Amino acid sequence: MTDFTKLPLQEKVDDIKLDELLRKLHRNDSISPSLVTTIAKHASALSESICTDYHTLNAILLRNESMIRKRWIKKSVAQRRDILLEAWPNMPEMHRPDYADVVNIFNKSHDPARLKEALVTKDKEGVPSDAKMWPFINLEDLLKPKCLLIFLNARGRNVPLIFAPTEEEFSPLARMSPCGPEPELVKYLLQFSNDPNPTVYGRVNPVTKPIDDYVADKNGYEYCARIGLQTLHIQQRILKFLVTCSKLILHDYTEDLLLHGPVQVEPPFADLDVRGDIGYTTFADTLAIAPYRNRASLDLTRLRAYFNALRTNARDHILALREDPSYFAEVFMDIADHTMKMAHNVNGQVHPALGGTEFLMVKAREVVIEAYTMFVAWEELYRIVDKLAETSREDCKDRFSSLMSELDCRARKTSRLLYPMLSGYAACAPNMRKFCFRQDDSEAVGSVVLIPSRIKTFEEFRVVSSFLCLAQKSDAVLSDATLYHLLDDMATLFRTSDTARNLMSARVSELFAHMSVVGECIMQHSVWCDTPQAYEIEKDAPHSHDEEFLEWLYHLDQCQLPVHSINPFRGKLAYPAHKIRNRSNVQSMRTAEANLDKFWEHVDTFYEQKTGVSQHEVIRRCILDGGKMQRTPPWKEPLGMRPKPAEHLEYVYQPFSTIFHNKTMQITGAFDRLAIEEKKKPKTKGVTNIPMIDQPADHAPPAIEETSKQTFALDKRAYRTMKALFHVTLSDNEEFPKAIKWDEFKRAMVRIGFAAEKLQGSAWQFTPCEALDVDRGIHFHEPHPDSDIPYIMARRFGRRLGRVYGWRSEMFRLS
């Protein structure tokens, strides 16, 4: 408890309530000596309440946590709602209610600059509303089965000090302005102690030594009393709420049974995994539980899974670009469709250079550079998190410190790579560029200018304004936490508004998913760094990433690529792999493959001439791990009208390039675009001439088939979906299905034995359960904006599943 005899003007204490005091502090009013004593008195009262409620909650959980979990899970949504509203009257309905005030600013001003103003910490006229002070206290999130239980476990089994440094991080619109040079206030500091005792926790003490000598450690820290008072205010209300919830759930327990019964074994935390709630989970669930969970550790398991999915997605993207002409054409045209040159000028005209040789050259380089850069970024993040998961902080403190610092450095570099990509592609996305016009045809890169009058709906205004904020990421005003919450708000908007979601292209949606994962990593690291466990860790160790790789990579800017041979706008990569196999289609496929091989051979040759190696080591390993590459053999007439389908068909596999000096290091690749983890495949060389029957290209290499014996008994809906993915047609009269419903594909994967998790944007991760005889997951993107899977894409899905798991059509049967 604060020693008030050491505080000024005891006889002139300002007799004001806490709300009025906080209002003064938020307005940044000058601090008088009497106001210092008022701050100390309110801090003492809040500390008393915090410590009492923490000990009560801790005693209840030590004895009754299993029963609380059991009862809460069994309650209906209506029963949970009644308890929450009784514990916190007028609790907001929706996720992130703090943005309701920002919405009001939008409605009144329709000025994009006001969004940034609303998000920046500044002097405020009054005390932030409850929705801003505790935005995570809302019915949408807490009615979910696990959120309240995670909240209780974290706050009841960890002392208040663990959360004190980061309370404001999860209340971004309630942050108090930084402490200024207040002559009276700088003489005192508010103490946060590891001991939840009101005699030391929340105590205001005079400064007795130089400020630099006050160093935070695992036992606690001292901080500005002005901001510290709001931290205590946030904590006091949280703990009071959780104690009330516990007592309402155990309403029939006596006080003695609640607080003095026998101590029970702590129930497994794994029971609180949100993955177990429903058939699939979403990345939004991860964001929703972030304010409730224990902040003393990073969720390395989940981060590792996300980065593993992203790195293998990026790896398979590279392999598909090298192997599949139709895939390369789609990516090339998609990138070209998101260029500033597509935006109209004041006369309603696109850029005159659009479609020219230089334009094609720039876009071709962009395809290669973006693919290689993103793979290296995700590979590095996965490597770091994987090592962290295996490193003990206690046994290897120096190594753990270095890895944590390296993770932060790498994540921030990746974010700096993604922010301009995301905001740039978003501004020029087909459904977004109507809000802008291009300024100058003479500029090499060009720029677009927003036209506010073209924004007709509130949802459009919110999306455009949010992307403007992301474009201004380099401003020091917006903190990591604020940007993290902005991404969360955007995700909520895209999830709940069709108008907003339809503005997003598939490319922008995918990049937004990537940025959200990186933002989650940065936020977790930032929060962890402010906990007592991290005080003794060196956080600013310098790290060097990518310099050698980037020096190698950007030599491509000097390369004159053979773009006319792969110009998809001229049909140079027309690839009818989804059509019936006949002489004409086979020749078209072979021509497209030859054009694509010529392009990549030129890229590899250029790098070898400039740098001495055709691929950087990390890219070389990526391609080698991909295994074999599919190439179409010459057409041969069928042996009969109805060929025997007894033997499984193979394809001619050939290397990507035949110009390397070291033939033993020859590079090959396979179309395995979205598998989660690698599998080593034996390499083959040369060409095998095998007669082809009249059917589309499909299926996995024989080496996988021979080891795949598992069969799946499925219901009619799942069976029909999987047969469509792996179907082989043998007749010109047999029609191809036009599309497969995404929900049917997702349902079929769950029936087979995968847990489905929706990341941000369109990305879905399918993770096998233990009963399924596979050791890896797989990653797919839901089609955007329509959720139907076109037939050609469905066949790619089937081919990926065949590559990764060795699945074939005959492995599925009706149950």
Tab-separated table of N, CA and C in Angstrom, residues 655-737:
chain	number	residue	atom	x	y	z
A	655	PRO	N	14.094	-32.995	-67.405
A	655	PRO	CA	14.594	-31.907	-66.557
A	655	PRO	C	14.092	-30.560	-67.053
A	656	PHE	N	14.124	-29.570	-66.141
A	656	PHE	CA	13.746	-28.216	-66.533
A	656	PHE	C	14.766	-27.616	-67.486
A	657	SER	N	15.999	-27.949	-67.317
A	657	SER	CA	17.031	-27.305	-68.126
A	657	SER	C	18.142	-28.296	-68.401
A	658	THR	N	18.712	-28.186	-69.586
A	658	THR	CA	19.808	-29.086	-69.953
A	658	THR	C	21.110	-28.337	-70.145
A	659	ILE	N	21.205	-27.147	-69.598
A	659	ILE	CA	22.380	-26.317	-69.871
A	659	ILE	C	23.316	-26.190	-68.688
A	660	PHE	N	23.012	-26.887	-67.572
A	660	PHE	CA	23.873	-26.736	-66.394
A	660	PHE	C	25.202	-27.428	-66.629
A	661	HIS	N	26.259	-26.829	-66.068
A	661	HIS	CA	27.584	-27.438	-66.204
A	661	HIS	C	27.662	-28.746	-65.427
A	662	ASN	N	27.086	-28.761	-64.231
A	662	ASN	CA	27.157	-29.941	-63.373
A	662	ASN	C	25.894	-30.771	-63.557
A	663	LYS	N	25.951	-31.815	-64.357
A	663	LYS	CA	24.761	-32.600	-64.658
A	663	LYS	C	24.204	-33.316	-63.443
A	664	THR	N	25.047	-33.580	-62.450
A	664	THR	CA	24.545	-34.280	-61.256
A	664	THR	C	23.662	-33.385	-60.417
A	665	MET	N	23.749	-32.080	-60.640
A	665	MET	CA	22.929	-31.141	-59.870
A	665	MET	C	21.767	-30.619	-60.718
A	666	GLN	N	21.419	-31.384	-61.763
A	666	GLN	CA	20.360	-30.939	-62.662
A	666	GLN	C	19.062	-30.744	-61.898
A	667	ILE	N	18.297	-29.742	-62.286
A	667	ILE	CA	17.134	-29.327	-61.517
A	667	ILE	C	15.863	-29.890	-62.139
A	668	THR	N	15.039	-30.458	-61.312
A	668	THR	CA	13.716	-30.898	-61.762
A	668	THR	C	12.684	-30.401	-60.797
A	669	GLY	N	11.414	-30.502	-61.154
A	669	GLY	CA	10.344	-30.027	-60.280
A	669	GLY	C	9.059	-30.737	-60.572
A	670	ALA	N	8.129	-30.720	-59.605
A	670	ALA	CA	6.848	-31.378	-59.786
A	670	ALA	C	5.722	-30.422	-59.476
A	671	PHE	N	4.601	-30.676	-60.115
A	671	PHE	CA	3.426	-29.836	-59.809
A	671	PHE	C	2.787	-30.322	-58.526
A	672	ASP	N	3.240	-29.742	-57.425
A	672	ASP	CA	2.774	-30.110	-56.081
A	672	ASP	C	2.508	-28.809	-55.370
A	673	ARG	N	1.576	-28.031	-55.894
A	673	ARG	CA	1.538	-26.610	-55.541
A	673	ARG	C	1.314	-26.353	-54.071
A	674	LEU	N	0.405	-27.102	-53.433
A	674	LEU	CA	-0.042	-26.642	-52.121
A	674	LEU	C	0.073	-27.697	-51.034
A	675	ALA	N	1.002	-28.608	-51.149
A	675	ALA	CA	1.194	-29.571	-50.063
A	675	ALA	C	1.851	-28.882	-48.890
A	676	ILE	N	1.548	-29.347	-47.658
A	676	ILE	CA	2.059	-28.681	-46.459
A	676	ILE	C	3.511	-29.038	-46.202
A	677	GLU	N	3.898	-30.306	-46.356
A	677	GLU	CA	5.271	-30.687	-46.054
A	677	GLU	C	5.858	-31.452	-47.226
A	678	GLU	N	7.178	-31.541	-47.234
A	678	GLU	CA	7.844	-32.174	-48.356
A	678	GLU	C	7.847	-33.679	-48.211
A	679	LYS	N	7.951	-34.348	-49.358
A	679	LYS	CA	8.278	-35.770	-49.377
A	679	LYS	C	9.333	-35.957	-50.449
A	680	LYS	N	10.428	-36.613	-50.099
A	680	LYS	CA	11.487	-36.855	-51.067
A	680	LYS	C	10.985	-37.859	-52.098
A	681	LYS	N	11.218	-37.547	-53.396
A	681	LYS	CA	10.805	-38.438	-54.465
A	681	LYS	C	12.027	-38.818	-55.281
A	682	PRO	N	12.134	-40.060	-55.719
A	682	PRO	CA	13.280	-40.443	-56.547
A	682	PRO	C	13.256	-39.697	-57.866
A	683	LYS	N	14.429	-39.283	-58.347
A	683	LYS	CA	14.544	-38.535	-59.582
A	683	LYS	C	14.676	-39.518	-60.747
A	684	THR	N	14.160	-39.132	-61.911
A	684	THR	CA	14.337	-39.944	-63.105
A	684	THR	C	14.939	-39.088	-64.185
A	685	LYS	N	15.660	-39.697	-65.078
A	685	LYS	CA	16.281	-38.978	-66.180
A	685	LYS	C	15.897	-39.673	-67.487
A	686	GLY	N	15.974	-38.916	-68.566
A	686	GLY	CA	15.678	-39.494	-69.855
A	686	GLY	C	14.205	-39.480	-70.171
A	687	VAL	N	13.849	-40.118	-71.283
A	687	VAL	CA	12.498	-40.106	-71.802
A	687	VAL	C	12.035	-41.525	-72.039
A	688	THR	N	10.817	-41.805	-71.623
A	688	THR	CA	10.240	-43.119	-71.851
A	688	THR	C	9.065	-42.968	-72.793
A	689	ASN	N	9.078	-43.643	-73.907
A	689	ASN	CA	7.983	-43.562	-74.857
A	689	ASN	C	6.909	-44.570	-74.483
A	690	ILE	N	5.768	-44.054	-74.050
A	690	ILE	CA	4.676	-44.904	-73.615
A	690	ILE	C	3.439	-44.526	-74.401
A	691	PRO	N	2.746	-45.469	-75.017
A	691	PRO	CA	1.550	-45.126	-75.774
A	691	PRO	C	0.492	-44.541	-74.870
A	692	MET	N	-0.210	-43.525	-75.391
A	692	MET	CA	-1.228	-42.836	-74.612
A	692	MET	C	-2.602	-43.181	-75.149
A	693	ILE	N	-3.547	-43.387	-74.242
A	693	ILE	CA	-4.924	-43.548	-74.667
A	693	ILE	C	-5.619	-42.209	-74.611
A	694	ASP	N	-6.843	-42.185	-75.020
A	694	ASP	CA	-7.580	-40.928	-75.192
A	694	ASP	C	-8.143	-40.449	-73.873
A	695	GLN	N	-7.320	-39.769	-73.043
A	695	GLN	CA	-7.774	-39.297	-71.743
A	695	GLN	C	-6.933	-38.132	-71.279
A	696	PRO	N	-7.459	-37.366	-70.321
A	696	PRO	CA	-6.705	-36.210	-69.835
A	696	PRO	C	-5.531	-36.612	-68.969
A	697	ALA	N	-4.581	-35.674	-68.826
A	697	ALA	CA	-3.426	-35.898	-67.957
A	697	ALA	C	-3.852	-35.892	-66.506
A	698	ASP	N	-3.279	-36.793	-65.718
A	698	ASP	CA	-3.638	-36.830	-64.305
A	698	ASP	C	-2.724	-37.807	-63.585
A	699	HIS	N	-2.900	-37.918	-62.296
A	699	HIS	CA	-2.334	-38.956	-61.437
A	699	HIS	C	-0.908	-38.714	-60.980
A	700	ALA	N	-0.544	-39.487	-59.983
A	700	ALA	CA	0.729	-39.322	-59.299
A	700	ALA	C	1.783	-40.251	-59.857
A	701	PRO	N	3.046	-40.011	-59.516
A	701	PRO	CA	4.114	-40.905	-59.948
A	701	PRO	C	3.925	-42.296	-59.385
A	702	PRO	N	4.360	-43.336	-60.116
A	702	PRO	CA	4.155	-44.714	-59.668
A	702	PRO	C	4.759	-45.015	-58.317
A	703	ALA	N	5.879	-44.371	-57.948
A	703	ALA	CA	6.530	-44.688	-56.679
A	703	ALA	C	5.607	-44.480	-55.504
A	704	ILE	N	4.752	-43.456	-55.580
A	704	ILE	CA	3.817	-43.199	-54.495
A	704	ILE	C	2.666	-44.190	-54.553
A	705	GLU	N	2.214	-44.488	-55.790
A	705	GLU	CA	1.066	-45.380	-55.938
A	705	GLU	C	1.323	-46.745	-55.319
A	706	GLU	N	2.514	-47.264	-55.487
A	706	GLU	CA	2.800	-48.605	-55.020
A	706	GLU	C	2.705	-48.721	-53.514
A	707	THR	N	2.875	-47.628	-52.796
A	707	THR	CA	2.849	-47.683	-51.337
A	707	THR	C	1.513	-47.265	-50.760
A	708	SER	N	0.577	-46.815	-51.629
A	708	SER	CA	-0.691	-46.304	-51.146
A	708	SER	C	-1.753	-47.388	-51.237
A	709	LYS	N	-2.121	-47.977	-50.122
A	709	LYS	CA	-3.084	-49.075	-50.094
A	709	LYS	C	-4.389	-48.677	-49.429
A	710	GLN	N	-4.446	-47.511	-48.802
A	710	GLN	CA	-5.613	-47.126	-48.040
A	710	GLN	C	-6.794	-46.847	-48.957
A	711	THR	N	-7.979	-47.239	-48.528
A	711	THR	CA	-9.204	-46.910	-49.243
A	711	THR	C	-10.129	-46.148	-48.304
A	712	PHE	N	-11.049	-45.386	-48.880
A	712	PHE	CA	-11.933	-44.542	-48.098
A	712	PHE	C	-13.384	-44.852	-48.433
A	713	ALA	N	-14.142	-45.211	-47.405
A	713	ALA	CA	-15.577	-45.441	-47.565
A	713	ALA	C	-16.303	-44.140	-47.236
A	714	LEU	N	-16.948	-43.564	-48.233
A	714	LEU	CA	-17.546	-42.240	-48.085
A	714	LEU	C	-19.044	-42.278	-48.353
A	715	ASP	N	-19.757	-41.306	-47.802
A	715	ASP	CA	-21.170	-41.189	-48.142
A	715	ASP	C	-21.303	-40.689	-49.579
A	716	LYS	N	-22.530	-40.671	-50.093
A	716	LYS	CA	-22.738	-40.390	-51.509
A	716	LYS	C	-22.197	-39.019	-51.919
A	717	ARG	N	-22.408	-37.983	-51.069
A	717	ARG	CA	-21.958	-36.631	-51.430
A	717	ARG	C	-20.441	-36.547	-51.505
A	718	ALA	N	-19.756	-37.078	-50.484
A	718	ALA	CA	-18.298	-37.024	-50.476
A	718	ALA	C	-17.715	-37.885	-51.593
A	719	TYR	N	-18.334	-39.041	-51.837
A	719	TYR	CA	-17.858	-39.940	-52.896
A	719	TYR	C	-17.954	-39.255	-54.257
A	720	ARG	N	-19.063	-38.592	-54.526
A	720	ARG	CA	-19.256	-37.926	-55.808
A	720	ARG	C	-18.221	-36.806	-55.998
A	721	THR	N	-17.910	-36.094	-54.916
A	721	THR	CA	-16.926	-35.019	-55.011
A	721	THR	C	-15.538	-35.558	-55.326
A	722	MET	N	-15.104	-36.575	-54.604
A	722	MET	CA	-13.756	-37.087	-54.817
A	722	MET	C	-13.619	-37.771	-56.173
A	723	LYS	N	-14.688	-38.442	-56.642
A	723	LYS	CA	-14.625	-39.044	-57.970
A	723	LYS	C	-14.494	-37.969	-59.045
A	724	ALA	N	-15.124	-36.808	-58.816
A	724	ALA	CA	-15.010	-35.722	-59.785
A	724	ALA	C	-13.578	-35.203	-59.851
A	725	LEU	N	-12.907	-35.152	-58.708
A	725	LEU	CA	-11.526	-34.671	-58.685
A	725	LEU	C	-10.580	-35.626	-59.398
A	726	PHE	N	-10.860	-36.927	-59.313
A	726	PHE	CA	-9.940	-37.936	-59.862
A	726	PHE	C	-10.498	-38.635	-61.092
A	727	HIS	N	-11.628	-38.179	-61.597
A	727	HIS	CA	-12.311	-38.874	-62.685
A	727	HIS	C	-11.470	-38.876	-63.950
A	728	VAL	N	-11.461	-40.002	-64.660
A	728	VAL	CA	-10.788	-40.127	-65.954
A	728	VAL	C	-11.845	-40.451	-66.988
A	729	THR	N	-12.053	-39.576	-67.950
A	729	THR	CA	-13.058	-39.823	-68.981
A	729	THR	C	-12.432	-40.516	-70.186
A	730	LEU	N	-13.137	-41.446	-70.752
A	730	LEU	CA	-12.603	-42.221	-71.866
A	730	LEU	C	-13.391	-41.999	-73.148
A	731	SER	N	-14.311	-41.047	-73.150
A	731	SER	CA	-15.181	-40.878	-74.302
A	731	SER	C	-15.321	-39.416	-74.663
A	732	ASP	N	-15.329	-39.136	-75.968
A	732	ASP	CA	-15.568	-37.767	-76.415
A	732	ASP	C	-16.986	-37.321	-76.107
A	733	ASN	N	-17.878	-38.278	-75.895
A	733	ASN	CA	-19.276	-37.935	-75.631
A	733	ASN	C	-19.550	-37.674	-74.157
A	734	GLU	N	-18.599	-38.007	-73.310
A	734	GLU	CA	-18.804	-37.838	-71.863
A	734	GLU	C	-18.503	-36.399	-71.471
A	735	GLU	N	-19.447	-35.745	-70.825
A	735	GLU	CA	-19.306	-34.336	-70.484
A	735	GLU	C	-18.516	-34.150	-69.190
A	736	PHE	N	-17.738	-33.078	-69.131
A	736	PHE	CA	-17.038	-32.698	-67.913
A	736	PHE	C	-17.978	-31.886	-67.023
A	737	PRO	N	-17.933	-32.071	-65.716
A	737	PRO	CA	-18.727	-31.192	-64.847
A	737	PRO	C	-18.183	-29.771	-64.937
